[in-house]
Amino acid sequence: MKPLQPDTLIRNPSAPPIVASVVVDCPATRLWSMVGQFAGFNVFIPALTHIEMIGTGVGALRRKFFRDGHCVVEQLNSRDEHAMHMTWTTLYNTLGVARLWAAIQVEAMGTECSRVTWTLVAEPMDAAQAGFEQFLQGFADSALENVRRLLG
């Protein structure tokens, strides 16, 4: 009998990126203090009831709980406080997403103006799932519009 070999279910998705971006009338550091908190997305995503964290820093897991009963578990892959960007991967979800990688980045556009960009690369559980990209685009656009309303 052949010995078991290391394996994993985690792999990066391969799909066209979905990008949402808004310009906010506030300093980049203020914008980053909202969107750069891996444990704080419920502040600008009203569909979330709360987030539970396991661990801190790179490698930490967050469990996002949605008002409609859905749950998502994600791992923080990278985070750079100075450059104001971070990436994460979905490990488990009840939303019909097979694989998802995401990044969020904040750029200063002057002293009182900044841009946040949220990039998602995702594959649906069912390749024939209609409206998957539109769902993700609408979700990200709506979340960032909330950020602009809260900070602008």
mmCIF file with all atom_site columns, C-alpha atoms in Angstrom:
data_model
loop_
_atom_site.group_PDB
_atom_site.id
_atom_site.type_symbol
_atom_site.label_atom_id
_atom_site.label_alt_id
_atom_site.label_comp_id
_atom_site.label_asym_id
_atom_site.label_entity_id
_atom_site.label_seq_id
_atom_site.pdbx_PDB_ins_code
_atom_site.Cartn_x
_atom_site.Cartn_y
_atom_site.Cartn_z
_atom_site.occupancy
_atom_site.B_iso_or_equiv
_atom_site.pdbx_formal_charge
_atom_site.auth_seq_id
_atom_site.auth_comp_id
_atom_site.auth_asym_id
_atom_site.auth_atom_id
_atom_site.pdbx_PDB_model_num
ATOM 1   C CA . MET A 1 1   ? 0.000   0.000  0.000   1.00 0.00 ? 1   MET A CA 1
ATOM 2   C CA . LYS A 1 2   ? 1.325   3.428  -1.019  1.00 0.00 ? 2   LYS A CA 1
ATOM 3   C CA . PRO A 1 3   ? 1.775   5.904  1.895   1.00 0.00 ? 3   PRO A CA 1
ATOM 4   C CA . LEU A 1 4   ? -0.530  8.912  2.000   1.00 0.00 ? 4   LEU A CA 1
ATOM 5   C CA . GLN A 1 5   ? 0.929   12.070 0.475   1.00 0.00 ? 5   GLN A CA 1
ATOM 6   C CA . PRO A 1 6   ? 0.340   15.726 1.428   1.00 0.00 ? 6   PRO A CA 1
ATOM 7   C CA . ASP A 1 7   ? -2.758  17.108 -0.274  1.00 0.00 ? 7   ASP A CA 1
ATOM 8   C CA . THR A 1 8   ? -5.058  20.114 0.002   1.00 0.00 ? 8   THR A CA 1
ATOM 9   C CA . LEU A 1 9   ? -8.400  21.382 -1.255  1.00 0.00 ? 9   LEU A CA 1
ATOM 10  C CA . ILE A 1 10  ? -7.108  24.954 -1.401  1.00 0.00 ? 10  ILE A CA 1
ATOM 11  C CA . ARG A 1 11  ? -6.200  26.319 -4.816  1.00 0.00 ? 11  ARG A CA 1
ATOM 12  C CA . ASN A 1 12  ? -6.440  29.743 -6.317  1.00 0.00 ? 12  ASN A CA 1
ATOM 13  C CA . PRO A 1 13  ? -9.405  30.431 -8.611  1.00 0.00 ? 13  PRO A CA 1
ATOM 14  C CA . SER A 1 14  ? -8.865  31.172 -12.263 1.00 0.00 ? 14  SER A CA 1
ATOM 15  C CA . ALA A 1 15  ? -11.444 33.623 -13.550 1.00 0.00 ? 15  ALA A CA 1
ATOM 16  C CA . PRO A 1 16  ? -11.506 37.190 -14.810 1.00 0.00 ? 16  PRO A CA 1
ATOM 17  C CA . PRO A 1 17  ? -11.132 39.615 -11.885 1.00 0.00 ? 17  PRO A CA 1
ATOM 18  C CA . ILE A 1 18  ? -14.162 41.531 -10.658 1.00 0.00 ? 18  ILE A CA 1
ATOM 19  C CA . VAL A 1 19  ? -13.121 45.018 -9.574  1.00 0.00 ? 19  VAL A CA 1
ATOM 20  C CA . ALA A 1 20  ? -15.035 47.574 -7.510  1.00 0.00 ? 20  ALA A CA 1
ATOM 21  C CA . SER A 1 21  ? -13.564 50.964 -6.725  1.00 0.00 ? 21  SER A CA 1
ATOM 22  C CA . VAL A 1 22  ? -14.719 54.244 -5.195  1.00 0.00 ? 22  VAL A CA 1
ATOM 23  C CA . VAL A 1 23  ? -13.110 57.593 -4.456  1.00 0.00 ? 23  VAL A CA 1
ATOM 24  C CA . VAL A 1 24  ? -13.781 58.924 -0.967  1.00 0.00 ? 24  VAL A CA 1
ATOM 25  C CA . ASP A 1 25  ? -13.323 62.482 0.299   1.00 0.00 ? 25  ASP A CA 1
ATOM 26  C CA . CYS A 1 26  ? -11.108 61.597 3.253   1.00 0.00 ? 26  CYS A CA 1
ATOM 27  C CA . PRO A 1 27  ? -7.428  60.901 3.937   1.00 0.00 ? 27  PRO A CA 1
ATOM 28  C CA . ALA A 1 28  ? -6.164  57.469 2.850   1.00 0.00 ? 28  ALA A CA 1
ATOM 29  C CA . THR A 1 29  ? -5.249  56.524 6.429   1.00 0.00 ? 29  THR A CA 1
ATOM 30  C CA . ARG A 1 30  ? -8.859  57.135 7.545   1.00 0.00 ? 30  ARG A CA 1
ATOM 31  C CA . LEU A 1 31  ? -10.199 55.051 4.661   1.00 0.00 ? 31  LEU A CA 1
ATOM 32  C CA . TRP A 1 32  ? -7.704  52.253 5.422   1.00 0.00 ? 32  TRP A CA 1
ATOM 33  C CA . SER A 1 33  ? -8.714  52.305 9.099   1.00 0.00 ? 33  SER A CA 1
ATOM 34  C CA . MET A 1 34  ? -12.180 51.170 7.943   1.00 0.00 ? 34  MET A CA 1
ATOM 35  C CA . VAL A 1 35  ? -11.604 48.826 4.969   1.00 0.00 ? 35  VAL A CA 1
ATOM 36  C CA . GLY A 1 36  ? -8.239  47.521 6.188   1.00 0.00 ? 36  GLY A CA 1
ATOM 37  C CA . GLN A 1 37  ? -9.667  45.856 9.301   1.00 0.00 ? 37  GLN A CA 1
ATOM 38  C CA . PHE A 1 38  ? -10.069 42.173 8.412   1.00 0.00 ? 38  PHE A CA 1
ATOM 39  C CA . ALA A 1 39  ? -12.302 41.731 11.472  1.00 0.00 ? 39  ALA A CA 1
ATOM 40  C CA . GLY A 1 40  ? -14.396 44.829 10.745  1.00 0.00 ? 40  GLY A CA 1
ATOM 41  C CA . PHE A 1 41  ? -16.163 44.354 7.403   1.00 0.00 ? 41  PHE A CA 1
ATOM 42  C CA . ASN A 1 42  ? -19.539 44.285 9.192   1.00 0.00 ? 42  ASN A CA 1
ATOM 43  C CA . VAL A 1 43  ? -19.099 48.061 9.669   1.00 0.00 ? 43  VAL A CA 1
ATOM 44  C CA . PHE A 1 44  ? -19.695 48.685 5.950   1.00 0.00 ? 44  PHE A CA 1
ATOM 45  C CA . ILE A 1 45  ? -21.501 45.498 4.841   1.00 0.00 ? 45  ILE A CA 1
ATOM 46  C CA . PRO A 1 46  ? -25.020 45.684 6.326   1.00 0.00 ? 46  PRO A CA 1
ATOM 47  C CA . ALA A 1 47  ? -25.787 42.079 5.253   1.00 0.00 ? 47  ALA A CA 1
ATOM 48  C CA . LEU A 1 48  ? -23.372 40.874 7.976   1.00 0.00 ? 48  LEU A CA 1
ATOM 49  C CA . THR A 1 49  ? -24.593 40.412 11.533  1.00 0.00 ? 49  THR A CA 1
ATOM 50  C CA . HIS A 1 50  ? -21.123 39.877 12.996  1.00 0.00 ? 50  HIS A CA 1
ATOM 51  C CA . ILE A 1 51  ? -17.640 38.491 12.456  1.00 0.00 ? 51  ILE A CA 1
ATOM 52  C CA . GLU A 1 52  ? -15.767 36.046 14.690  1.00 0.00 ? 52  GLU A CA 1
ATOM 53  C CA . MET A 1 53  ? -11.976 35.871 14.494  1.00 0.00 ? 53  MET A CA 1
ATOM 54  C CA . ILE A 1 54  ? -9.670  32.930 15.136  1.00 0.00 ? 54  ILE A CA 1
ATOM 55  C CA . GLY A 1 55  ? -6.120  34.187 15.591  1.00 0.00 ? 55  GLY A CA 1
ATOM 56  C CA . THR A 1 56  ? -4.549  37.480 14.587  1.00 0.00 ? 56  THR A CA 1
ATOM 57  C CA . GLY A 1 57  ? -2.410  38.702 11.704  1.00 0.00 ? 57  GLY A CA 1
ATOM 58  C CA . VAL A 1 58  ? -1.549  36.804 8.551   1.00 0.00 ? 58  VAL A CA 1
ATOM 59  C CA . GLY A 1 59  ? -3.010  33.311 8.715   1.00 0.00 ? 59  GLY A CA 1
ATOM 60  C CA . ALA A 1 60  ? -5.925  34.369 10.953  1.00 0.00 ? 60  ALA A CA 1
ATOM 61  C CA . LEU A 1 61  ? -9.400  33.114 10.101  1.00 0.00 ? 61  LEU A CA 1
ATOM 62  C CA . ARG A 1 62  ? -12.605 35.128 10.090  1.00 0.00 ? 62  ARG A CA 1
ATOM 63  C CA . ARG A 1 63  ? -16.118 33.727 10.154  1.00 0.00 ? 63  ARG A CA 1
ATOM 64  C CA . LYS A 1 64  ? -18.612 36.129 8.608   1.00 0.00 ? 64  LYS A CA 1
ATOM 65  C CA . PHE A 1 65  ? -22.245 35.603 9.574   1.00 0.00 ? 65  PHE A CA 1
ATOM 66  C CA . PHE A 1 66  ? -24.936 36.967 7.244   1.00 0.00 ? 66  PHE A CA 1
ATOM 67  C CA . ARG A 1 67  ? -28.445 38.096 8.229   1.00 0.00 ? 67  ARG A CA 1
ATOM 68  C CA . ASP A 1 68  ? -29.948 35.515 5.843   1.00 0.00 ? 68  ASP A CA 1
ATOM 69  C CA . GLY A 1 69  ? -28.152 32.646 7.628   1.00 0.00 ? 69  GLY A CA 1
ATOM 70  C CA . HIS A 1 70  ? -25.185 32.223 5.266   1.00 0.00 ? 70  HIS A CA 1
ATOM 71  C CA . CYS A 1 71  ? -21.679 31.792 6.640   1.00 0.00 ? 71  CYS A CA 1
ATOM 72  C CA . VAL A 1 72  ? -18.236 32.384 5.098   1.00 0.00 ? 72  VAL A CA 1
ATOM 73  C CA . VAL A 1 73  ? -14.818 31.387 6.510   1.00 0.00 ? 73  VAL A CA 1
ATOM 74  C CA . GLU A 1 74  ? -11.795 33.234 5.128   1.00 0.00 ? 74  GLU A CA 1
ATOM 75  C CA . GLN A 1 75  ? -8.063  33.278 5.803   1.00 0.00 ? 75  GLN A CA 1
ATOM 76  C CA . LEU A 1 76  ? -5.939  36.434 5.765   1.00 0.00 ? 76  LEU A CA 1
ATOM 77  C CA . ASN A 1 77  ? -3.103  35.772 3.298   1.00 0.00 ? 77  ASN A CA 1
ATOM 78  C CA . SER A 1 78  ? -1.223  39.075 3.434   1.00 0.00 ? 78  SER A CA 1
ATOM 79  C CA . ARG A 1 79  ? -1.567  42.513 4.994   1.00 0.00 ? 79  ARG A CA 1
ATOM 80  C CA . ASP A 1 80  ? 0.680   45.553 4.669   1.00 0.00 ? 80  ASP A CA 1
ATOM 81  C CA . GLU A 1 81  ? -0.266  48.405 6.991   1.00 0.00 ? 81  GLU A CA 1
ATOM 82  C CA . HIS A 1 82  ? 2.142   50.876 5.375   1.00 0.00 ? 82  HIS A CA 1
ATOM 83  C CA . ALA A 1 83  ? 1.193   50.077 1.752   1.00 0.00 ? 83  ALA A CA 1
ATOM 84  C CA . MET A 1 84  ? -2.496  49.798 2.802   1.00 0.00 ? 84  MET A CA 1
ATOM 85  C CA . HIS A 1 85  ? -3.419  46.521 1.135   1.00 0.00 ? 85  HIS A CA 1
ATOM 86  C CA . MET A 1 86  ? -4.399  42.985 2.125   1.00 0.00 ? 86  MET A CA 1
ATOM 87  C CA . THR A 1 87  ? -5.457  39.709 0.502   1.00 0.00 ? 87  THR A CA 1
ATOM 88  C CA . TRP A 1 88  ? -7.567  36.777 1.660   1.00 0.00 ? 88  TRP A CA 1
ATOM 89  C CA . THR A 1 89  ? -8.961  33.439 0.506   1.00 0.00 ? 89  THR A CA 1
ATOM 90  C CA . THR A 1 90  ? -12.336 31.853 1.150   1.00 0.00 ? 90  THR A CA 1
ATOM 91  C CA . LEU A 1 91  ? -11.944 28.424 2.775   1.00 0.00 ? 91  LEU A CA 1
ATOM 92  C CA . TYR A 1 92  ? -15.618 27.570 3.324   1.00 0.00 ? 92  TYR A CA 1
ATOM 93  C CA . ASN A 1 93  ? -18.975 29.159 2.501   1.00 0.00 ? 93  ASN A CA 1
ATOM 94  C CA . THR A 1 94  ? -22.658 28.435 2.050   1.00 0.00 ? 94  THR A CA 1
ATOM 95  C CA . LEU A 1 95  ? -23.033 30.943 -0.824  1.00 0.00 ? 95  LEU A CA 1
ATOM 96  C CA . GLY A 1 96  ? -22.255 28.616 -3.741  1.00 0.00 ? 96  GLY A CA 1
ATOM 97  C CA . VAL A 1 97  ? -18.704 29.895 -4.255  1.00 0.00 ? 97  VAL A CA 1
ATOM 98  C CA . ALA A 1 98  ? -16.189 27.149 -5.099  1.00 0.00 ? 98  ALA A CA 1
ATOM 99  C CA . ARG A 1 99  ? -13.055 29.303 -4.775  1.00 0.00 ? 99  ARG A CA 1
ATOM 100 C CA . LEU A 1 100 ? -12.513 32.983 -4.025  1.00 0.00 ? 100 LEU A CA 1
ATOM 101 C CA . TRP A 1 101 ? -9.433  35.154 -3.637  1.00 0.00 ? 101 TRP A CA 1
ATOM 102 C CA . ALA A 1 102 ? -9.781  38.837 -2.792  1.00 0.00 ? 102 ALA A CA 1
ATOM 103 C CA . ALA A 1 103 ? -7.656  41.927 -2.331  1.00 0.00 ? 103 ALA A CA 1
ATOM 104 C CA . ILE A 1 104 ? -8.414  45.381 -0.995  1.00 0.00 ? 104 ILE A CA 1
ATOM 105 C CA . GLN A 1 105 ? -6.139  48.351 -1.508  1.00 0.00 ? 105 GLN A CA 1
ATOM 106 C CA . VAL A 1 106 ? -6.246  52.035 -0.553  1.00 0.00 ? 106 VAL A CA 1
ATOM 107 C CA . GLU A 1 107 ? -4.402  54.761 -2.457  1.00 0.00 ? 107 GLU A CA 1
ATOM 108 C CA . ALA A 1 108 ? -4.000  58.420 -1.522  1.00 0.00 ? 108 ALA A CA 1
ATOM 109 C CA . MET A 1 109 ? -5.154  60.824 -4.245  1.00 0.00 ? 109 MET A CA 1
ATOM 110 C CA . GLY A 1 110 ? -4.214  63.928 -2.298  1.00 0.00 ? 110 GLY A CA 1
ATOM 111 C CA . THR A 1 111 ? -4.403  64.864 1.376   1.00 0.00 ? 111 THR A CA 1
ATOM 112 C CA . GLU A 1 112 ? -8.218  64.727 1.640   1.00 0.00 ? 112 GLU A CA 1
ATOM 113 C CA . CYS A 1 113 ? -9.069  62.256 -1.125  1.00 0.00 ? 113 CYS A CA 1
ATOM 114 C CA . SER A 1 114 ? -8.387  58.547 -1.554  1.00 0.00 ? 114 SER A CA 1
ATOM 115 C CA . ARG A 1 115 ? -9.480  55.506 -3.530  1.00 0.00 ? 115 ARG A CA 1
ATOM 116 C CA . VAL A 1 116 ? -10.323 52.011 -2.340  1.00 0.00 ? 116 VAL A CA 1
ATOM 117 C CA . THR A 1 117 ? -10.209 49.135 -4.817  1.00 0.00 ? 117 THR A CA 1
ATOM 118 C CA . TRP A 1 118 ? -11.623 45.686 -4.059  1.00 0.00 ? 118 TRP A CA 1
ATOM 119 C CA . THR A 1 119 ? -10.608 42.904 -6.453  1.00 0.00 ? 119 THR A CA 1
ATOM 120 C CA . LEU A 1 120 ? -12.313 39.493 -6.416  1.00 0.00 ? 120 LEU A CA 1
ATOM 121 C CA . VAL A 1 121 ? -11.322 36.399 -8.382  1.00 0.00 ? 121 VAL A CA 1
ATOM 122 C CA . ALA A 1 122 ? -13.917 33.692 -7.887  1.00 0.00 ? 122 ALA A CA 1
ATOM 123 C CA . GLU A 1 123 ? -15.369 30.523 -9.348  1.00 0.00 ? 123 GLU A CA 1
ATOM 124 C CA . PRO A 1 124 ? -18.950 29.408 -8.712  1.00 0.00 ? 124 PRO A CA 1
ATOM 125 C CA . MET A 1 125 ? -19.698 25.969 -7.270  1.00 0.00 ? 125 MET A CA 1
ATOM 126 C CA . ASP A 1 126 ? -21.838 25.263 -10.336 1.00 0.00 ? 126 ASP A CA 1
ATOM 127 C CA . ALA A 1 127 ? -20.190 26.379 -13.589 1.00 0.00 ? 127 ALA A CA 1
ATOM 128 C CA . ALA A 1 128 ? -23.639 27.050 -15.059 1.00 0.00 ? 128 ALA A CA 1
ATOM 129 C CA . GLN A 1 129 ? -24.654 29.317 -12.148 1.00 0.00 ? 129 GLN A CA 1
ATOM 130 C CA . ALA A 1 130 ? -26.397 32.267 -13.803 1.00 0.00 ? 130 ALA A CA 1
ATOM 131 C CA . GLY A 1 131 ? -25.626 35.754 -12.526 1.00 0.00 ? 131 GLY A CA 1
ATOM 132 C CA . PHE A 1 132 ? -22.584 34.794 -10.412 1.00 0.00 ? 132 PHE A CA 1
ATOM 133 C CA . GLU A 1 133 ? -20.317 37.610 -11.629 1.00 0.00 ? 133 GLU A CA 1
ATOM 134 C CA . GLN A 1 134 ? -23.148 40.160 -11.430 1.00 0.00 ? 134 GLN A CA 1
ATOM 135 C CA . PHE A 1 135 ? -23.891 39.058 -7.849  1.00 0.00 ? 135 PHE A CA 1
ATOM 136 C CA . LEU A 1 136 ? -20.248 39.527 -6.802  1.00 0.00 ? 136 LEU A CA 1
ATOM 137 C CA . GLN A 1 137 ? -19.933 42.856 -8.638  1.00 0.00 ? 137 GLN A CA 1
ATOM 138 C CA . GLY A 1 138 ? -23.127 44.173 -7.033  1.00 0.00 ? 138 GLY A CA 1
ATOM 139 C CA . PHE A 1 139 ? -22.049 42.994 -3.573  1.00 0.00 ? 139 PHE A CA 1
ATOM 140 C CA . ALA A 1 140 ? -18.631 44.697 -3.817  1.00 0.00 ? 140 ALA A CA 1
ATOM 141 C CA . ASP A 1 141 ? -20.024 47.889 -5.409  1.00 0.00 ? 141 ASP A CA 1
ATOM 142 C CA . SER A 1 142 ? -22.685 48.184 -2.700  1.00 0.00 ? 142 SER A CA 1
ATOM 143 C CA . ALA A 1 143 ? -20.166 47.616 0.118   1.00 0.00 ? 143 ALA A CA 1
ATOM 144 C CA . LEU A 1 144 ? -17.807 50.290 -1.210  1.00 0.00 ? 144 LEU A CA 1
ATOM 145 C CA . GLU A 1 145 ? -20.681 52.719 -1.790  1.00 0.00 ? 145 GLU A CA 1
ATOM 146 C CA . ASN A 1 146 ? -21.488 52.245 1.920   1.00 0.00 ? 146 ASN A CA 1
ATOM 147 C CA . VAL A 1 147 ? -17.875 53.083 2.746   1.00 0.00 ? 147 VAL A CA 1
ATOM 148 C CA . ARG A 1 148 ? -18.150 56.304 0.729   1.00 0.00 ? 148 ARG A CA 1
ATOM 149 C CA . ARG A 1 149 ? -21.412 57.226 2.502   1.00 0.00 ? 149 ARG A CA 1
ATOM 150 C CA . LEU A 1 150 ? -19.925 56.511 5.932   1.00 0.00 ? 150 LEU A CA 1
ATOM 151 C CA . LEU A 1 151 ? -16.675 58.430 5.363   1.00 0.00 ? 151 LEU A CA 1
ATOM 152 C CA . GLY A 1 152 ? -17.369 60.969 2.591   1.00 0.00 ? 152 GLY A CA 1
#
